[in-house]
Amino acid sequence: MNFFPNGNDSKKFKGDIRSPCAPSRVIHVRKLPNDINEAEVISLGLPFGKVTNLLMLKGKNQAFLEMNTEEAAQTMVTYYSSVTPVIRNHPIFMQYSNHKELKTDNSPNQVRAQAALQAVNAVQTGSMTLGAVDPSGLTGPSPVLRVIVENLFYPVTLDVLHQIFSKFGTVLKVITFTKNNQFQALLQFVDGLTAQHAKLALDGQNIYNGCCTLRISFSKLTSLNVKYNNDKSRDYTRPDLPTGDSQPTIEHHALAAAFATPGIISASPYAGAHAFPPAFAIQQAAGLTIPGVPGTFASLAIPGAAAAAAAASRLGFPVFPGTHCVMLVSNLNPERVTPHCLFILFGVYGDVLRVKIMFNKKENALIQMSDGTQAQLAMSHLNGQKLYGRPLRITLSKHTTVQMPREGHEDQGLTKDYSSSPLHRFKKPGSKNYSNIFPPSSTLHLSNIPPLVVEDDLKMLFASNGALVKNFKFFQKDRKMALIQMGSVEEAIESLIQFHNHDLGENHHLRVSFSKSII
């Protein structure tokens, strides 16, 4: 058996070559899992060019992979020097071999390797249908996953997605976009098997505690065409791609609804870099844990808005708890609006600390949230919504806090401090309210309904302010919750303000929030 051109080198091989070698078409792969197969090793090289030969040393948990050109091998080694490849949750290590090529013979191991290589070539040339059963294990589901991030309470970047999914294998390309007002992404793995493992482990998981839920399906695409390396898309096998228009857009981040203020989103620090991004310390940013997968993400169980806002800041999204948590709300109806109604409405999107209606211009008010991220969220969801007949106009204020009246100065109750209010929705760590944040809609979600309260009671209650009740539905399994559809979004907003925390008796106070469902 002679795999090396210079004869006796195979006898000299001691297993772990660690000395630096000059670039070569042959790459030495180390620390492979015990049950590795040829297909999985070949998949490491596929993104970078044609794999022309393979030598498996299963007893040593090592392999030699030969690429068709030295340039392809260089790209591969450069990439994997910054992004550690993972197979079956095992980090893999590689470097150039001091061998310039591999020779083949007719041994059983080499025959198997050649069969796997032929299968790869068949797939790449289109002579084998994707999804067909193949003994090499190279075919199967699409290697491209479609990812939807629901309950986007905090920013999710391309780099965060890459780090999360890279725990299951090599991510080759990522494209992010907004569709149907949802932040989505397409991620291409080296093969369908890896994509399948990632889907099984991550589908339904939350990136942050109680929010940013991953919904994953297989894409009909089998390959992604990436033209630019920037904050919207990235081809990790092509660091030479241009940046294109690297200026971030609100649409790209799916934050038109969540972060609609110019200047809040900064360009990715890696946009346009002609090198691969360094590994991101996801353990410091996300609370994602994957059951049964050791060595994935350390769960910090990010408990609340402030902690997650800090994480968002580490992701490259500036969050300013002191200087950007106060909003200026204008075009208010001074005959109807009170500090309490603003506290209830804005409290759907964060914890309101103080509200101040301007004494000399009661169409304006200042609202101070717990942190800047909550202010952005409330502003984006409520700006333009009608309240008591007038569309709200909301911007960030230059004020850093809302000042209480000085002692002896009466302001007719126009300034209120709610910092110790029991009605805050997000102070409790891990609150389910994080996953129930939706834009204003005509359908309201009702909870904490006592057993003796029936449908007619609630319909009469919500109609008592002159609003139209179009539909009502109790949850089948739990009559403590229900959906009620009002005649318009404006009526639903006013009903939420009026009836949230309404005393229904039996020590039950009604909880009202906006729903994404329709009846």
PDB file of C-alpha atoms in Angstrom, residues 151-157 160 206-213 255 259 264 280-288 300-321 349-351 370-377 426-431 433-435 437:
ATOM      1  CA  ASN A 151     -40.813  37.400  18.282  1.00  0.00           C
ATOM      2  CA  LEU A 152     -37.897  39.571  17.207  1.00  0.00           C
ATOM      3  CA  PHE A 153     -37.621  41.459  20.480  1.00  0.00           C
ATOM      4  CA  TYR A 154     -33.867  42.020  20.178  1.00  0.00           C
ATOM      5  CA  PRO A 155     -31.575  42.312  17.156  1.00  0.00           C
ATOM      6  CA  VAL A 156     -30.382  39.160  15.407  1.00  0.00           C
ATOM      7  CA  THR A 157     -27.434  39.618  13.059  1.00  0.00           C
ATOM      8  CA  VAL A 160     -25.053  35.551  15.330  1.00  0.00           C
ATOM      9  CA  ASN A 206     -35.057  30.750  21.435  1.00  0.00           C
ATOM     10  CA  ILE A 207     -31.897  32.760  20.817  1.00  0.00           C
ATOM     11  CA  TYR A 208     -32.697  34.927  23.829  1.00  0.00           C
ATOM     12  CA  ASN A 209     -34.744  33.916  26.821  1.00  0.00           C
ATOM     13  CA  GLY A 210     -38.379  33.947  25.770  1.00  0.00           C
ATOM     14  CA  CYS A 211     -37.915  35.630  22.393  1.00  0.00           C
ATOM     15  CA  CYS A 212     -36.236  35.492  18.974  1.00  0.00           C
ATOM     16  CA  THR A 213     -37.617  32.015  18.248  1.00  0.00           C
ATOM     17  CA  LEU A 255     -36.240  46.033  12.176  1.00  0.00           C
ATOM     18  CA  PHE A 259     -35.794  49.649  15.231  1.00  0.00           C
ATOM     19  CA  ILE A 264     -29.457  53.103  15.544  1.00  0.00           C
ATOM     20  CA  PHE A 280     -18.079  35.635  18.057  1.00  0.00           C
ATOM     21  CA  ALA A 281     -18.397  34.980  21.773  1.00  0.00           C
ATOM     22  CA  ILE A 282     -21.953  33.729  21.519  1.00  0.00           C
ATOM     23  CA  GLN A 283     -21.793  32.477  25.090  1.00  0.00           C
ATOM     24  CA  GLN A 284     -21.700  36.093  26.168  1.00  0.00           C
ATOM     25  CA  ALA A 285     -24.591  37.151  23.983  1.00  0.00           C
ATOM     26  CA  ALA A 286     -27.263  34.495  23.714  1.00  0.00           C
ATOM     27  CA  GLY A 287     -29.168  32.295  26.098  1.00  0.00           C
ATOM     28  CA  LEU A 288     -29.574  29.435  23.656  1.00  0.00           C
ATOM     29  CA  LEU A 300     -26.951  32.725  30.522  1.00  0.00           C
ATOM     30  CA  ALA A 301     -30.759  32.630  30.643  1.00  0.00           C
ATOM     31  CA  ILE A 302     -30.887  36.332  29.868  1.00  0.00           C
ATOM     32  CA  PRO A 303     -33.606  37.361  32.292  1.00  0.00           C
ATOM     33  CA  GLY A 304     -34.904  40.699  31.155  1.00  0.00           C
ATOM     34  CA  ALA A 305     -34.826  43.597  28.796  1.00  0.00           C
ATOM     35  CA  ALA A 306     -31.821  45.264  30.323  1.00  0.00           C
ATOM     36  CA  ALA A 307     -29.665  42.142  30.085  1.00  0.00           C
ATOM     37  CA  ALA A 308     -30.733  41.404  26.552  1.00  0.00           C
ATOM     38  CA  ALA A 309     -30.216  45.017  25.603  1.00  0.00           C
ATOM     39  CA  ALA A 310     -26.673  44.708  26.872  1.00  0.00           C
ATOM     40  CA  ALA A 311     -26.304  41.622  24.713  1.00  0.00           C
ATOM     41  CA  ALA A 312     -27.678  43.552  21.745  1.00  0.00           C
ATOM     42  CA  SER A 313     -25.046  46.184  22.367  1.00  0.00           C
ATOM     43  CA  ARG A 314     -22.320  43.534  22.224  1.00  0.00           C
ATOM     44  CA  LEU A 315     -23.744  42.449  18.885  1.00  0.00           C
ATOM     45  CA  GLY A 316     -22.916  45.855  17.470  1.00  0.00           C
ATOM     46  CA  PHE A 317     -26.249  47.560  18.086  1.00  0.00           C
ATOM     47  CA  PRO A 318     -25.719  50.585  20.303  1.00  0.00           C
ATOM     48  CA  VAL A 319     -28.104  50.615  23.239  1.00  0.00           C
ATOM     49  CA  PHE A 320     -28.116  53.657  25.468  1.00  0.00           C
ATOM     50  CA  PRO A 321     -29.954  52.983  28.714  1.00  0.00           C
ATOM     51  CA  TYR A 349     -43.521  47.032  24.785  1.00  0.00           C
ATOM     52  CA  GLY A 350     -41.408  47.680  27.862  1.00  0.00           C
ATOM     53  CA  ASP A 351     -41.415  48.829  31.456  1.00  0.00           C
ATOM     54  CA  SER A 370     -36.413  51.040  31.360  1.00  0.00           C
ATOM     55  CA  ASP A 371     -33.779  51.022  28.601  1.00  0.00           C
ATOM     56  CA  GLY A 372     -33.093  52.205  25.080  1.00  0.00           C
ATOM     57  CA  THR A 373     -34.054  48.951  23.395  1.00  0.00           C
ATOM     58  CA  GLN A 374     -37.538  49.087  24.901  1.00  0.00           C
ATOM     59  CA  ALA A 375     -37.881  52.706  23.777  1.00  0.00           C
ATOM     60  CA  GLN A 376     -36.982  51.690  20.212  1.00  0.00           C
ATOM     61  CA  LEU A 377     -39.454  48.820  20.325  1.00  0.00           C
ATOM     62  CA  PHE A 426     -41.095  42.530  31.892  1.00  0.00           C
ATOM     63  CA  LYS A 427     -39.499  42.755  35.315  1.00  0.00           C
ATOM     64  CA  LYS A 428     -39.955  39.064  36.054  1.00  0.00           C
ATOM     65  CA  PRO A 429     -37.016  37.013  34.711  1.00  0.00           C
ATOM     66  CA  GLY A 430     -38.053  34.698  31.905  1.00  0.00           C
ATOM     67  CA  SER A 431     -41.518  36.232  31.671  1.00  0.00           C
ATOM     68  CA  ASN A 433     -44.625  38.256  28.034  1.00  0.00           C
ATOM     69  CA  TYR A 434     -41.379  38.412  26.041  1.00  0.00           C
ATOM     70  CA  SER A 435     -42.809  35.960  23.521  1.00  0.00           C
ATOM     71  CA  ILE A 437     -45.075  41.110  21.910  1.00  0.00           C
TER      72      ILE A 437
END
